[in-house]
Coordinates of C-alpha atoms in Angstrom, one line a residue:
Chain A
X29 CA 0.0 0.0 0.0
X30 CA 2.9 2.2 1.0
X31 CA 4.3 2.1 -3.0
X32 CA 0.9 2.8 -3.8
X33 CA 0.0 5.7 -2.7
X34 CA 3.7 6.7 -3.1
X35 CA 3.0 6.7 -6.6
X36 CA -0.6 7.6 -6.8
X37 CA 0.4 11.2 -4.7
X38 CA 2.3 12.3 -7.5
X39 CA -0.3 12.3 -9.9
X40 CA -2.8 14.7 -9.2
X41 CA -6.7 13.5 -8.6
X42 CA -9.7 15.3 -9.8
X43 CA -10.6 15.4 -6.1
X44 CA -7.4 17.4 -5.2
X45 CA -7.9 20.0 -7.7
X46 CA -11.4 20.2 -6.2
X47 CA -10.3 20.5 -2.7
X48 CA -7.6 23.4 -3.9
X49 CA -10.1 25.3 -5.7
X50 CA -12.2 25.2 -2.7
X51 CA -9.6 26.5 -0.7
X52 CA -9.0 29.3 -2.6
X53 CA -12.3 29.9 -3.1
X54 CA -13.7 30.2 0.2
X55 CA -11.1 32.0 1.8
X56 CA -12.0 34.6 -0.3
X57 CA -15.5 34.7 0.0
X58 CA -14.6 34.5 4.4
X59 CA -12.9 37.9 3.9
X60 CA -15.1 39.5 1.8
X61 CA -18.1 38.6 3.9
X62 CA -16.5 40.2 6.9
X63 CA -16.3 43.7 4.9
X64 CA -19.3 46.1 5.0
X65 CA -21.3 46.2 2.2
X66 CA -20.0 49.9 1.0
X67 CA -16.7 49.0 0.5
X68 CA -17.1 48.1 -3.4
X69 CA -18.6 51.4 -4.0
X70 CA -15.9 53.1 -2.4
X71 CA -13.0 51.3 -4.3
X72 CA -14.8 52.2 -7.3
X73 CA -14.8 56.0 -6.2
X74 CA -11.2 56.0 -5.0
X75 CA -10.5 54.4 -8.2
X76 CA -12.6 57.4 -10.3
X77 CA -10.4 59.8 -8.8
X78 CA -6.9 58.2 -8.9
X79 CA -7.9 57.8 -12.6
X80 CA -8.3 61.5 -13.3
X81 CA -4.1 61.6 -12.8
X82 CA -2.8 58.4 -13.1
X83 CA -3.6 55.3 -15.4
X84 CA -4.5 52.7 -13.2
X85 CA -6.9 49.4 -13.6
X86 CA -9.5 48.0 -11.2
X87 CA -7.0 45.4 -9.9
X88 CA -4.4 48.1 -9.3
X89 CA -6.3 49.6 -5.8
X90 CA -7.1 47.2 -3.0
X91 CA -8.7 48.0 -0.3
X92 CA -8.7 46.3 3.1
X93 CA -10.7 46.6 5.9
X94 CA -9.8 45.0 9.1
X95 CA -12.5 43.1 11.3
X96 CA -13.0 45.7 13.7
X97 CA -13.5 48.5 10.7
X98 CA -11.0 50.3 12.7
X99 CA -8.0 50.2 9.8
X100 CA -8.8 51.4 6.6
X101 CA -5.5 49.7 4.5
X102 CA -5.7 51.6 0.6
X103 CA -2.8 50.0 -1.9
X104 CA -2.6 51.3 -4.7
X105 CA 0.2 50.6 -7.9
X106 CA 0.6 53.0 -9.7
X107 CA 2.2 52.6 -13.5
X108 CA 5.4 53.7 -14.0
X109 CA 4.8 57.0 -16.2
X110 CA 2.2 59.2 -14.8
X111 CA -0.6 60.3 -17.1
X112 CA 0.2 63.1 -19.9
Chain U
X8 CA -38.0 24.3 26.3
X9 CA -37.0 22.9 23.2
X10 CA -34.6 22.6 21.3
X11 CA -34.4 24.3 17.5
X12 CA -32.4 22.3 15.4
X13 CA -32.5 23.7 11.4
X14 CA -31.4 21.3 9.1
X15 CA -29.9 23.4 6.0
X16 CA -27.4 23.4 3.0
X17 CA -27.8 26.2 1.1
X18 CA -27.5 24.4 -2.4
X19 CA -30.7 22.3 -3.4
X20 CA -31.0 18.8 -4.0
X21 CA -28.4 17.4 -1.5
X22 CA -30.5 16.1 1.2
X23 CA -32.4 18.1 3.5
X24 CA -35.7 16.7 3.6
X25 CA -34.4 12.8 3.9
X26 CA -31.8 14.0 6.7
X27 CA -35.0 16.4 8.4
X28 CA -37.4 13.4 8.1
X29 CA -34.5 10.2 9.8
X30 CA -33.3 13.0 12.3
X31 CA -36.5 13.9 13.2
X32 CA -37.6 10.1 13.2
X33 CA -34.4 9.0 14.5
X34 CA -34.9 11.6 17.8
X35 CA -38.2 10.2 18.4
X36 CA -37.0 6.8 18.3
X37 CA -34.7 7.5 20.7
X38 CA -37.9 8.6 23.3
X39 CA -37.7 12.1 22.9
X40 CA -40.6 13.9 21.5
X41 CA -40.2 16.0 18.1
X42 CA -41.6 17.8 15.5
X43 CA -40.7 18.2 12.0
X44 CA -41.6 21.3 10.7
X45 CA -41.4 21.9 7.2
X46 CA -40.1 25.8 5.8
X47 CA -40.1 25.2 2.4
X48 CA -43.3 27.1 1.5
X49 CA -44.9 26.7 -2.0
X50 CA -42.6 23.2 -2.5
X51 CA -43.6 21.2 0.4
X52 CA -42.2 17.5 0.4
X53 CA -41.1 16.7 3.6
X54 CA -44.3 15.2 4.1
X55 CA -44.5 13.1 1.2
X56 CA -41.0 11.4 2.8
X57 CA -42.7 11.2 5.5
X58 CA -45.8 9.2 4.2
X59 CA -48.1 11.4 5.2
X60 CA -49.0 13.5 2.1
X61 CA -52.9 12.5 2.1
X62 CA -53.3 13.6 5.7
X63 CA -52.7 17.1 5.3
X64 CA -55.2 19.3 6.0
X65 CA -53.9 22.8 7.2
X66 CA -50.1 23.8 7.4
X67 CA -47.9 26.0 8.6
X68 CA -49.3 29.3 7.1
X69 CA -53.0 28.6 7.9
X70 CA -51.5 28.6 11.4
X71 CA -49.5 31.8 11.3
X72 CA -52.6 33.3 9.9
X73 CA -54.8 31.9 12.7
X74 CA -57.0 30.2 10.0
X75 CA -56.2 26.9 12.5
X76 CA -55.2 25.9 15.6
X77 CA -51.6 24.2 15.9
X78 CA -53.3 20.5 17.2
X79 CA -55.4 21.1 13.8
X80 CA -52.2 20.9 11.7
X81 CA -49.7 18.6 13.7
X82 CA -50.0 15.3 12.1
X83 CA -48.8 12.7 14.3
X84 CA -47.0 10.0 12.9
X85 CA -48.4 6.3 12.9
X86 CA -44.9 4.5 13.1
X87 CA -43.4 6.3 15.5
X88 CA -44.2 7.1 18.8
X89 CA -43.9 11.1 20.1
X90 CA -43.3 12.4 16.3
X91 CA -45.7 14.7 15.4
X92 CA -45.4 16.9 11.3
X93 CA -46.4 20.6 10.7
X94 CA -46.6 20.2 6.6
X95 CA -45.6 23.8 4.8
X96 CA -48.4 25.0 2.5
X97 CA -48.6 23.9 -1.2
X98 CA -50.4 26.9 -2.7
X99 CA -48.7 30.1 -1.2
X100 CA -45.1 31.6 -1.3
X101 CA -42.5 32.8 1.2
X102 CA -43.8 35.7 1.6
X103 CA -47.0 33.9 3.7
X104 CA -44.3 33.7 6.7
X105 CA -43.9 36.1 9.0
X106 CA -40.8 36.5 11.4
X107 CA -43.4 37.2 14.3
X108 CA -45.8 34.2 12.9
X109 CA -42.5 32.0 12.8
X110 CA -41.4 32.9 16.6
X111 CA -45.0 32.5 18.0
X112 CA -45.3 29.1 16.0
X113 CA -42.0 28.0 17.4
X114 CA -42.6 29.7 20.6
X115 CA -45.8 27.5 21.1
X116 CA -44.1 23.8 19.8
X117 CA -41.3 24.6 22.1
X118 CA -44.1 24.4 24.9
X119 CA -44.6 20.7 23.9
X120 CA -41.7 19.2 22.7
X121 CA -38.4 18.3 23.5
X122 CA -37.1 19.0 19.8
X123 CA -38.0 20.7 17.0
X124 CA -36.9 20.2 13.2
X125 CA -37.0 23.0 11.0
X126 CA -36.4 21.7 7.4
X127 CA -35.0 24.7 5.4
X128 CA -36.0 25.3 1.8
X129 CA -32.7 25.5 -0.5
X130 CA -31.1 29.0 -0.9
X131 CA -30.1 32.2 1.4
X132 CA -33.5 34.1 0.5
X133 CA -36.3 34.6 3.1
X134 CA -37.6 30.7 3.9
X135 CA -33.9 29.7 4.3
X136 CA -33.5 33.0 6.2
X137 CA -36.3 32.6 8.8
X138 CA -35.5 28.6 9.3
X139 CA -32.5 29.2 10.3
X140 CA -33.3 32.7 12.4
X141 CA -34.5 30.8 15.6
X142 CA -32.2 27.5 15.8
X143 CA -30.3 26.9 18.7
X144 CA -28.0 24.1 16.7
X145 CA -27.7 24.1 12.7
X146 CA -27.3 20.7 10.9
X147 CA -25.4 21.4 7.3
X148 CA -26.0 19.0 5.1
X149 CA -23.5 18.4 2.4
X150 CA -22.4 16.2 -0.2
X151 CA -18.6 15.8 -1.3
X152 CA -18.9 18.2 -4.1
X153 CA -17.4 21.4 -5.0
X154 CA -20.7 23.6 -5.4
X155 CA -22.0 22.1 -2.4
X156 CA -19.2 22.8 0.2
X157 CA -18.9 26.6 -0.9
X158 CA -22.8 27.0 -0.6
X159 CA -22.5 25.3 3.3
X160 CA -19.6 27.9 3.7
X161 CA -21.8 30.6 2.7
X162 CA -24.6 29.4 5.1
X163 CA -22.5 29.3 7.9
X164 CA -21.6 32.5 7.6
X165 CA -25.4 33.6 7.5
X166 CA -25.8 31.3 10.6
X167 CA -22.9 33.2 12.4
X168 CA -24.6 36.7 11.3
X169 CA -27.9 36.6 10.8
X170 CA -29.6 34.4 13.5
X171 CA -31.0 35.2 16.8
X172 CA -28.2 33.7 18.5
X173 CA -26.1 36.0 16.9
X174 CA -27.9 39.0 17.0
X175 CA -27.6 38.1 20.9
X176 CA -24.3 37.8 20.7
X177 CA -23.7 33.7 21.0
X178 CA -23.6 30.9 18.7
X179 CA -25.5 28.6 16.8
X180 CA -24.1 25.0 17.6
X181 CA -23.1 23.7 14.0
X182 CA -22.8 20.2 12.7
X183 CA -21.8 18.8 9.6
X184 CA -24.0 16.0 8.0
X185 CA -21.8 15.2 5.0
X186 CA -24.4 12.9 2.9
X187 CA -23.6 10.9 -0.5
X188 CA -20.4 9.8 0.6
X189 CA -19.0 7.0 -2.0
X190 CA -15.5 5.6 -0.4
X191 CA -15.0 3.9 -3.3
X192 CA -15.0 7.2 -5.6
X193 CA -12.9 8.5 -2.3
X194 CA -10.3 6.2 -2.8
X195 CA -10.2 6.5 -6.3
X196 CA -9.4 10.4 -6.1
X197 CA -12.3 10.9 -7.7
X198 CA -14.7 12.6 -4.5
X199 CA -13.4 14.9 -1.8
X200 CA -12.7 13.0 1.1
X201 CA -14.7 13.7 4.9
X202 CA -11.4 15.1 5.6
X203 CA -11.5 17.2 3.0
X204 CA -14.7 18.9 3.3
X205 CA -13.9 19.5 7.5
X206 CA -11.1 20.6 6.8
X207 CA -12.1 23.4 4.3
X208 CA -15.7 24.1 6.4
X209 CA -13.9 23.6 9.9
X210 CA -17.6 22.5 11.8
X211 CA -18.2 19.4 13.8
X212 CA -18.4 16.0 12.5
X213 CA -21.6 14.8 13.3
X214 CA -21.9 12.3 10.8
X215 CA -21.4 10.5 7.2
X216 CA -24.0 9.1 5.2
X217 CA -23.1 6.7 2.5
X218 CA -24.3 7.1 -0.8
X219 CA -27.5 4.3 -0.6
X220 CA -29.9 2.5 -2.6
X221 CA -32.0 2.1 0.7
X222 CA -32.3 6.0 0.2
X223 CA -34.4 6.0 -3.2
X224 CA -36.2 3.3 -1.8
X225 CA -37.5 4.9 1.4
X226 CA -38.6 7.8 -0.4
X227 CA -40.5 5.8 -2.8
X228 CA -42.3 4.1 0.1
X229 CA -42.7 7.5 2.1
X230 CA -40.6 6.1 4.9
X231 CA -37.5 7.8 6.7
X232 CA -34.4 5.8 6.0
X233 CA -34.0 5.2 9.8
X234 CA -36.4 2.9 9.7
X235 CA -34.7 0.4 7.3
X236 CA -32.2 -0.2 10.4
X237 CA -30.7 -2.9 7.7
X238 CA -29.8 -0.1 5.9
X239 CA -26.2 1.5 5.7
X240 CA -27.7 4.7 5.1
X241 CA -30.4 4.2 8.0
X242 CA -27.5 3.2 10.5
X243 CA -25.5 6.0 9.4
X244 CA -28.5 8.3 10.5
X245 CA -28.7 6.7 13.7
X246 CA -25.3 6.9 14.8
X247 CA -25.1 10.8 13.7
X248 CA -28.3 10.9 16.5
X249 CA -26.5 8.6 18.7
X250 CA -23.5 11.9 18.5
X251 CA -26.3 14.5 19.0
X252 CA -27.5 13.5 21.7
X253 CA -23.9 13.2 23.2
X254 CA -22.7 9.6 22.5
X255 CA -19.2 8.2 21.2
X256 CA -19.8 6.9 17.8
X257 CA -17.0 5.5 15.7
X258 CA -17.4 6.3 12.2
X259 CA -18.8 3.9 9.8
X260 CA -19.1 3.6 6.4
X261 CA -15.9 6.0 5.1
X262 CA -14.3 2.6 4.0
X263 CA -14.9 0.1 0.8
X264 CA -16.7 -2.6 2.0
X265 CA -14.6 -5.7 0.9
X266 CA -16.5 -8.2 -0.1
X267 CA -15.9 -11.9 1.3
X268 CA -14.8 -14.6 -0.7
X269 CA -18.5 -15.8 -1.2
X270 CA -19.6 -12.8 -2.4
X271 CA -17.9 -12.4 -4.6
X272 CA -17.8 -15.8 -6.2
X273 CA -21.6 -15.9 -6.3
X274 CA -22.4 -12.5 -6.4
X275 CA -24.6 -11.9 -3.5
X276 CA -24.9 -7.9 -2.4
X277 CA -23.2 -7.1 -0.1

Protein backbone atom coordinates (compact mmCIF):
# COMPACT_ATOMS: atom_id res chain seq x y z
CA UNK A 1 0.00 0.00 0.00
CA UNK A 2 2.93 2.24 1.05
CA UNK A 3 4.27 2.09 -3.03
CA UNK A 4 0.86 2.78 -3.83
CA UNK A 5 -0.03 5.67 -2.70
CA UNK A 6 3.68 6.66 -3.07
CA UNK A 7 3.03 6.75 -6.63
CA UNK A 8 -0.58 7.64 -6.77
CA UNK A 9 0.36 11.19 -4.68
CA UNK A 10 2.33 12.30 -7.54
CA UNK A 11 -0.35 12.34 -9.85
CA UNK A 12 -2.77 14.73 -9.22
CA UNK A 13 -6.74 13.53 -8.57
CA UNK A 14 -9.66 15.31 -9.77
CA UNK A 15 -10.61 15.43 -6.14
CA UNK A 16 -7.43 17.38 -5.15
CA UNK A 17 -7.93 20.02 -7.68
CA UNK A 18 -11.44 20.21 -6.21
CA UNK A 19 -10.34 20.53 -2.72
CA UNK A 20 -7.64 23.41 -3.88
CA UNK A 21 -10.15 25.27 -5.66
CA UNK A 22 -12.21 25.20 -2.68
CA UNK A 23 -9.62 26.53 -0.69
CA UNK A 24 -9.00 29.34 -2.64
CA UNK A 25 -12.33 29.92 -3.07
CA UNK A 26 -13.67 30.24 0.16
CA UNK A 27 -11.13 32.00 1.76
CA UNK A 28 -12.04 34.56 -0.29
CA UNK A 29 -15.55 34.75 0.02
CA UNK A 30 -14.64 34.54 4.38
CA UNK A 31 -12.91 37.87 3.90
CA UNK A 32 -15.11 39.50 1.78
CA UNK A 33 -18.12 38.56 3.93
CA UNK A 34 -16.53 40.22 6.90
CA UNK A 35 -16.34 43.66 4.94
CA UNK A 36 -19.26 46.09 5.03
CA UNK A 37 -21.25 46.16 2.19
CA UNK A 38 -20.05 49.88 1.01
CA UNK A 39 -16.68 48.97 0.51
CA UNK A 40 -17.09 48.09 -3.44
CA UNK A 41 -18.59 51.41 -4.00
CA UNK A 42 -15.87 53.07 -2.39
CA UNK A 43 -12.99 51.27 -4.34
CA UNK A 44 -14.83 52.15 -7.26
CA UNK A 45 -14.75 56.03 -6.18
CA UNK A 46 -11.18 55.95 -4.96
CA UNK A 47 -10.48 54.39 -8.20
CA UNK A 48 -12.60 57.43 -10.28
CA UNK A 49 -10.35 59.81 -8.80
CA UNK A 50 -6.93 58.24 -8.87
CA UNK A 51 -7.86 57.79 -12.62
CA UNK A 52 -8.29 61.45 -13.27
CA UNK A 53 -4.05 61.63 -12.79
CA UNK A 54 -2.79 58.35 -13.13
CA UNK A 55 -3.57 55.32 -15.42
CA UNK A 56 -4.54 52.70 -13.24
CA UNK A 57 -6.95 49.41 -13.55
CA UNK A 58 -9.53 47.97 -11.24
CA UNK A 59 -6.99 45.44 -9.88
CA UNK A 60 -4.37 48.10 -9.31
CA UNK A 61 -6.25 49.57 -5.80
CA UNK A 62 -7.07 47.22 -2.99
CA UNK A 63 -8.74 48.01 -0.28
CA UNK A 64 -8.71 46.25 3.10
CA UNK A 65 -10.72 46.59 5.85
CA UNK A 66 -9.78 44.98 9.10
CA UNK A 67 -12.49 43.14 11.32
CA UNK A 68 -13.04 45.68 13.69
CA UNK A 69 -13.53 48.50 10.65
CA UNK A 70 -10.95 50.30 12.65
CA UNK A 71 -7.96 50.22 9.78
CA UNK A 72 -8.76 51.36 6.56
CA UNK A 73 -5.54 49.67 4.52
CA UNK A 74 -5.72 51.62 0.58
CA UNK A 75 -2.79 49.98 -1.92
CA UNK A 76 -2.58 51.27 -4.70
CA UNK A 77 0.24 50.59 -7.88
CA UNK A 78 0.60 53.05 -9.71
CA UNK A 79 2.17 52.55 -13.48
CA UNK A 80 5.44 53.72 -14.03
CA UNK A 81 4.80 57.02 -16.20
CA UNK A 82 2.21 59.19 -14.78
CA UNK A 83 -0.64 60.25 -17.12
CA UNK A 84 0.25 63.07 -19.87
CA UNK B 1 -38.05 24.28 26.29
CA UNK B 2 -37.02 22.90 23.25
CA UNK B 3 -34.64 22.60 21.27
CA UNK B 4 -34.41 24.33 17.49
CA UNK B 5 -32.45 22.27 15.37
CA UNK B 6 -32.46 23.72 11.40
CA UNK B 7 -31.45 21.27 9.12
CA UNK B 8 -29.92 23.35 6.04
CA UNK B 9 -27.45 23.38 2.97
CA UNK B 10 -27.83 26.18 1.08
CA UNK B 11 -27.54 24.39 -2.40
CA UNK B 12 -30.66 22.33 -3.42
CA UNK B 13 -31.00 18.79 -3.96
CA UNK B 14 -28.42 17.43 -1.47
CA UNK B 15 -30.52 16.07 1.21
CA UNK B 16 -32.35 18.15 3.49
CA UNK B 17 -35.65 16.68 3.60
CA UNK B 18 -34.44 12.80 3.85
CA UNK B 19 -31.85 14.03 6.70
CA UNK B 20 -35.00 16.42 8.36
CA UNK B 21 -37.36 13.36 8.13
CA UNK B 22 -34.46 10.21 9.85
CA UNK B 23 -33.29 13.02 12.27
CA UNK B 24 -36.51 13.90 13.21
CA UNK B 25 -37.62 10.08 13.17
CA UNK B 26 -34.44 9.00 14.48
CA UNK B 27 -34.95 11.57 17.80
CA UNK B 28 -38.16 10.23 18.37
CA UNK B 29 -36.99 6.77 18.28
CA UNK B 30 -34.66 7.53 20.72
CA UNK B 31 -37.93 8.57 23.29
CA UNK B 32 -37.73 12.07 22.87
CA UNK B 33 -40.64 13.90 21.46
CA UNK B 34 -40.25 15.98 18.14
CA UNK B 35 -41.58 17.79 15.54
CA UNK B 36 -40.70 18.22 12.04
CA UNK B 37 -41.64 21.28 10.66
CA UNK B 38 -41.40 21.92 7.16
CA UNK B 39 -40.08 25.76 5.84
CA UNK B 40 -40.14 25.25 2.41
CA UNK B 41 -43.35 27.06 1.46
CA UNK B 42 -44.91 26.71 -1.97
CA UNK B 43 -42.60 23.20 -2.52
CA UNK B 44 -43.63 21.19 0.36
CA UNK B 45 -42.21 17.46 0.44
CA UNK B 46 -41.14 16.72 3.63
CA UNK B 47 -44.34 15.17 4.11
CA UNK B 48 -44.47 13.13 1.18
CA UNK B 49 -40.99 11.36 2.77
CA UNK B 50 -42.69 11.15 5.50
CA UNK B 51 -45.84 9.22 4.16
CA UNK B 52 -48.14 11.43 5.20
CA UNK B 53 -48.98 13.52 2.07
CA UNK B 54 -52.87 12.53 2.15
CA UNK B 55 -53.29 13.58 5.74
CA UNK B 56 -52.66 17.15 5.30
CA UNK B 57 -55.19 19.29 6.04
CA UNK B 58 -53.91 22.83 7.24
CA UNK B 59 -50.07 23.81 7.40
CA UNK B 60 -47.85 26.03 8.57
CA UNK B 61 -49.31 29.26 7.09
CA UNK B 62 -52.98 28.59 7.88
CA UNK B 63 -51.51 28.56 11.39
CA UNK B 64 -49.45 31.77 11.33
CA UNK B 65 -52.57 33.28 9.87
CA UNK B 66 -54.82 31.95 12.71
CA UNK B 67 -56.97 30.23 10.00
CA UNK B 68 -56.24 26.89 12.53
CA UNK B 69 -55.20 25.89 15.63
CA UNK B 70 -51.63 24.21 15.87
CA UNK B 71 -53.30 20.53 17.18
CA UNK B 72 -55.36 21.05 13.82
CA UNK B 73 -52.25 20.94 11.75
CA UNK B 74 -49.71 18.64 13.67
CA UNK B 75 -50.00 15.25 12.11
CA UNK B 76 -48.81 12.69 14.28
CA UNK B 77 -47.04 10.02 12.89
CA UNK B 78 -48.44 6.35 12.86
CA UNK B 79 -44.91 4.46 13.09
CA UNK B 80 -43.37 6.27 15.54
CA UNK B 81 -44.21 7.13 18.82
CA UNK B 82 -43.91 11.09 20.07
CA UNK B 83 -43.29 12.39 16.33
CA UNK B 84 -45.67 14.68 15.37
CA UNK B 85 -45.37 16.88 11.29
CA UNK B 86 -46.38 20.57 10.73
CA UNK B 87 -46.58 20.24 6.60
CA UNK B 88 -45.65 23.81 4.78
CA UNK B 89 -48.35 25.03 2.54
CA UNK B 90 -48.62 23.88 -1.17
CA UNK B 91 -50.40 26.86 -2.67
CA UNK B 92 -48.71 30.11 -1.25
CA UNK B 93 -45.07 31.56 -1.27
CA UNK B 94 -42.49 32.83 1.19
CA UNK B 95 -43.84 35.74 1.63
CA UNK B 96 -46.97 33.89 3.66
CA UNK B 97 -44.28 33.70 6.72
CA UNK B 98 -43.89 36.10 9.02
CA UNK B 99 -40.78 36.53 11.41
CA UNK B 100 -43.38 37.20 14.26
CA UNK B 101 -45.82 34.16 12.93
CA UNK B 102 -42.52 32.00 12.77
CA UNK B 103 -41.41 32.88 16.55
CA UNK B 104 -44.99 32.46 18.03
CA UNK B 105 -45.34 29.07 16.02
CA UNK B 106 -42.02 27.97 17.38
CA UNK B 107 -42.59 29.73 20.61
CA UNK B 108 -45.77 27.51 21.08
CA UNK B 109 -44.10 23.81 19.83
CA UNK B 110 -41.30 24.61 22.13
CA UNK B 111 -44.07 24.42 24.89
CA UNK B 112 -44.63 20.73 23.85
CA UNK B 113 -41.74 19.23 22.66
CA UNK B 114 -38.37 18.28 23.53
CA UNK B 115 -37.07 18.97 19.82
CA UNK B 116 -37.96 20.73 16.96
CA UNK B 117 -36.91 20.25 13.18
CA UNK B 118 -37.01 23.00 11.00
CA UNK B 119 -36.41 21.67 7.38
CA UNK B 120 -34.99 24.65 5.44
CA UNK B 121 -36.02 25.31 1.76
CA UNK B 122 -32.72 25.50 -0.51
CA UNK B 123 -31.06 29.03 -0.88
CA UNK B 124 -30.11 32.22 1.43
CA UNK B 125 -33.46 34.06 0.52
CA UNK B 126 -36.32 34.58 3.13
CA UNK B 127 -37.61 30.73 3.88
CA UNK B 128 -33.85 29.71 4.34
CA UNK B 129 -33.54 33.03 6.16
CA UNK B 130 -36.32 32.59 8.80
CA UNK B 131 -35.55 28.57 9.26
CA UNK B 132 -32.47 29.16 10.33
CA UNK B 133 -33.27 32.69 12.37
CA UNK B 134 -34.47 30.78 15.57
CA UNK B 135 -32.23 27.52 15.82
CA UNK B 136 -30.29 26.93 18.74
CA UNK B 137 -27.98 24.10 16.68
CA UNK B 138 -27.70 24.05 12.69
CA UNK B 139 -27.29 20.70 10.90
CA UNK B 140 -25.40 21.42 7.32
CA UNK B 141 -26.00 18.99 5.10
CA UNK B 142 -23.48 18.44 2.40
CA UNK B 143 -22.39 16.21 -0.21
CA UNK B 144 -18.60 15.83 -1.29
CA UNK B 145 -18.89 18.22 -4.14
CA UNK B 146 -17.43 21.40 -5.05
CA UNK B 147 -20.68 23.57 -5.35
CA UNK B 148 -21.95 22.15 -2.37
CA UNK B 149 -19.17 22.84 0.22
CA UNK B 150 -18.91 26.64 -0.95
CA UNK B 151 -22.78 27.03 -0.57
CA UNK B 152 -22.50 25.26 3.26
CA UNK B 153 -19.57 27.91 3.75
CA UNK B 154 -21.84 30.56 2.71
CA UNK B 155 -24.61 29.41 5.08
CA UNK B 156 -22.49 29.28 7.92
CA UNK B 157 -21.59 32.54 7.64
CA UNK B 158 -25.43 33.58 7.52
CA UNK B 159 -25.76 31.25 10.62
CA UNK B 160 -22.86 33.23 12.39
CA UNK B 161 -24.56 36.73 11.29
CA UNK B 162 -27.90 36.60 10.76
CA UNK B 163 -29.62 34.35 13.49
CA UNK B 164 -31.04 35.20 16.76
CA UNK B 165 -28.25 33.70 18.46
CA UNK B 166 -26.06 36.00 16.91
CA UNK B 167 -27.95 39.02 16.97
CA UNK B 168 -27.57 38.05 20.90
CA UNK B 169 -24.25 37.76 20.66
CA UNK B 170 -23.67 33.67 20.98
CA UNK B 171 -23.55 30.91 18.68
CA UNK B 172 -25.52 28.62 16.78
CA UNK B 173 -24.13 25.03 17.55
CA UNK B 174 -23.11 23.71 14.05
CA UNK B 175 -22.78 20.18 12.70
CA UNK B 176 -21.81 18.77 9.59
CA UNK B 177 -24.00 15.98 8.01
CA UNK B 178 -21.82 15.19 5.05
CA UNK B 179 -24.39 12.93 2.94
CA UNK B 180 -23.62 10.86 -0.53
CA UNK B 181 -20.39 9.78 0.59
CA UNK B 182 -19.04 7.04 -2.00
CA UNK B 183 -15.51 5.65 -0.37
CA UNK B 184 -15.01 3.88 -3.30
CA UNK B 185 -14.96 7.21 -5.59
CA UNK B 186 -12.87 8.54 -2.27
CA UNK B 187 -10.27 6.19 -2.76
CA UNK B 188 -10.24 6.52 -6.31
CA UNK B 189 -9.45 10.43 -6.06
CA UNK B 190 -12.33 10.88 -7.73
CA UNK B 191 -14.70 12.55 -4.47
CA UNK B 192 -13.43 14.92 -1.75
CA UNK B 193 -12.67 12.99 1.15
CA UNK B 194 -14.71 13.72 4.94
CA UNK B 195 -11.37 15.11 5.59
CA UNK B 196 -11.47 17.22 2.99
CA UNK B 197 -14.74 18.88 3.27
CA UNK B 198 -13.86 19.47 7.54
CA UNK B 199 -11.09 20.57 6.79
CA UNK B 200 -12.11 23.36 4.31
CA UNK B 201 -15.74 24.08 6.36
CA UNK B 202 -13.90 23.64 9.95
CA UNK B 203 -17.58 22.51 11.77
CA UNK B 204 -18.15 19.38 13.75
CA UNK B 205 -18.39 15.97 12.47
CA UNK B 206 -21.63 14.80 13.33
CA UNK B 207 -21.92 12.34 10.80
CA UNK B 208 -21.37 10.46 7.16
CA UNK B 209 -24.04 9.13 5.18
CA UNK B 210 -23.08 6.71 2.46
CA UNK B 211 -24.33 7.10 -0.84
CA UNK B 212 -27.48 4.31 -0.56
CA UNK B 213 -29.87 2.46 -2.64
CA UNK B 214 -31.99 2.09 0.72
CA UNK B 215 -32.29 5.95 0.25
CA UNK B 216 -34.40 5.99 -3.16
CA UNK B 217 -36.16 3.31 -1.83
CA UNK B 218 -37.54 4.88 1.45
CA UNK B 219 -38.63 7.81 -0.37
CA UNK B 220 -40.46 5.84 -2.82
CA UNK B 221 -42.33 4.07 0.14
CA UNK B 222 -42.74 7.45 2.05
CA UNK B 223 -40.58 6.11 4.86
CA UNK B 224 -37.55 7.81 6.69
CA UNK B 225 -34.41 5.84 5.99
CA UNK B 226 -33.96 5.18 9.76
CA UNK B 227 -36.39 2.91 9.66
CA UNK B 228 -34.75 0.42 7.27
CA UNK B 229 -32.21 -0.19 10.41
CA UNK B 230 -30.71 -2.93 7.73
CA UNK B 231 -29.85 -0.13 5.92
CA UNK B 232 -26.20 1.48 5.69
CA UNK B 233 -27.71 4.67 5.13
CA UNK B 234 -30.40 4.22 7.99
CA UNK B 235 -27.50 3.17 10.49
CA UNK B 236 -25.50 5.96 9.39
CA UNK B 237 -28.53 8.25 10.45
CA UNK B 238 -28.68 6.69 13.72
CA UNK B 239 -25.34 6.89 14.77
CA UNK B 240 -25.13 10.77 13.67
CA UNK B 241 -28.28 10.87 16.55
CA UNK B 242 -26.50 8.64 18.66
CA UNK B 243 -23.51 11.85 18.48
CA UNK B 244 -26.34 14.47 19.03
CA UNK B 245 -27.55 13.53 21.66
CA UNK B 246 -23.85 13.25 23.19
CA UNK B 247 -22.70 9.60 22.46
CA UNK B 248 -19.19 8.23 21.21
CA UNK B 249 -19.80 6.88 17.82
CA UNK B 250 -17.03 5.53 15.71
CA UNK B 251 -17.44 6.31 12.21
CA UNK B 252 -18.80 3.89 9.77
CA UNK B 253 -19.14 3.58 6.41
CA UNK B 254 -15.94 5.97 5.11
CA UNK B 255 -14.30 2.59 4.04
CA UNK B 256 -14.85 0.10 0.79
CA UNK B 257 -16.70 -2.60 1.95
CA UNK B 258 -14.55 -5.65 0.89
CA UNK B 259 -16.51 -8.18 -0.13
CA UNK B 260 -15.91 -11.89 1.33
CA UNK B 261 -14.75 -14.59 -0.69
CA UNK B 262 -18.51 -15.78 -1.16
CA UNK B 263 -19.55 -12.75 -2.39
CA UNK B 264 -17.86 -12.38 -4.60
CA UNK B 265 -17.85 -15.78 -6.23
CA UNK B 266 -21.61 -15.91 -6.31
CA UNK B 267 -22.41 -12.46 -6.42
CA UNK B 268 -24.63 -11.86 -3.50
CA UNK B 269 -24.91 -7.92 -2.43
CA UNK B 270 -23.16 -7.07 -0.11
Amino acid sequence: MGILSYFRSKKQTSATVAKERLQVLVAYERNQRNQPDYLPQMQQEILAVISRYVDIDVDDVQVNLDENCSILELNVTLPEHAKD
Amino acid sequence: MAEIIVVTSGKGGVGKTTSSAAIGTGLALRGHKTVLVDFDVGLRNLDLIMGCERRVVFDLVNVINNEATLNQALIRDKRTEGLYILPASQTRDKDALSHEGVERVLNELSEMFDYIVCDSPAGIEKGAQLALYFADTAIVVTNPEVSSVRDSDRILGVLQSKSRKAENGEHVKEHLLLTRYNPARVQAGEMLSVEDVQEILAIPLLGVVPESEAVLKASNQGQPVVLDSESDAGQAYMDAIGRFLGEEREHRFLEVQRKGLFSRVFGRKG
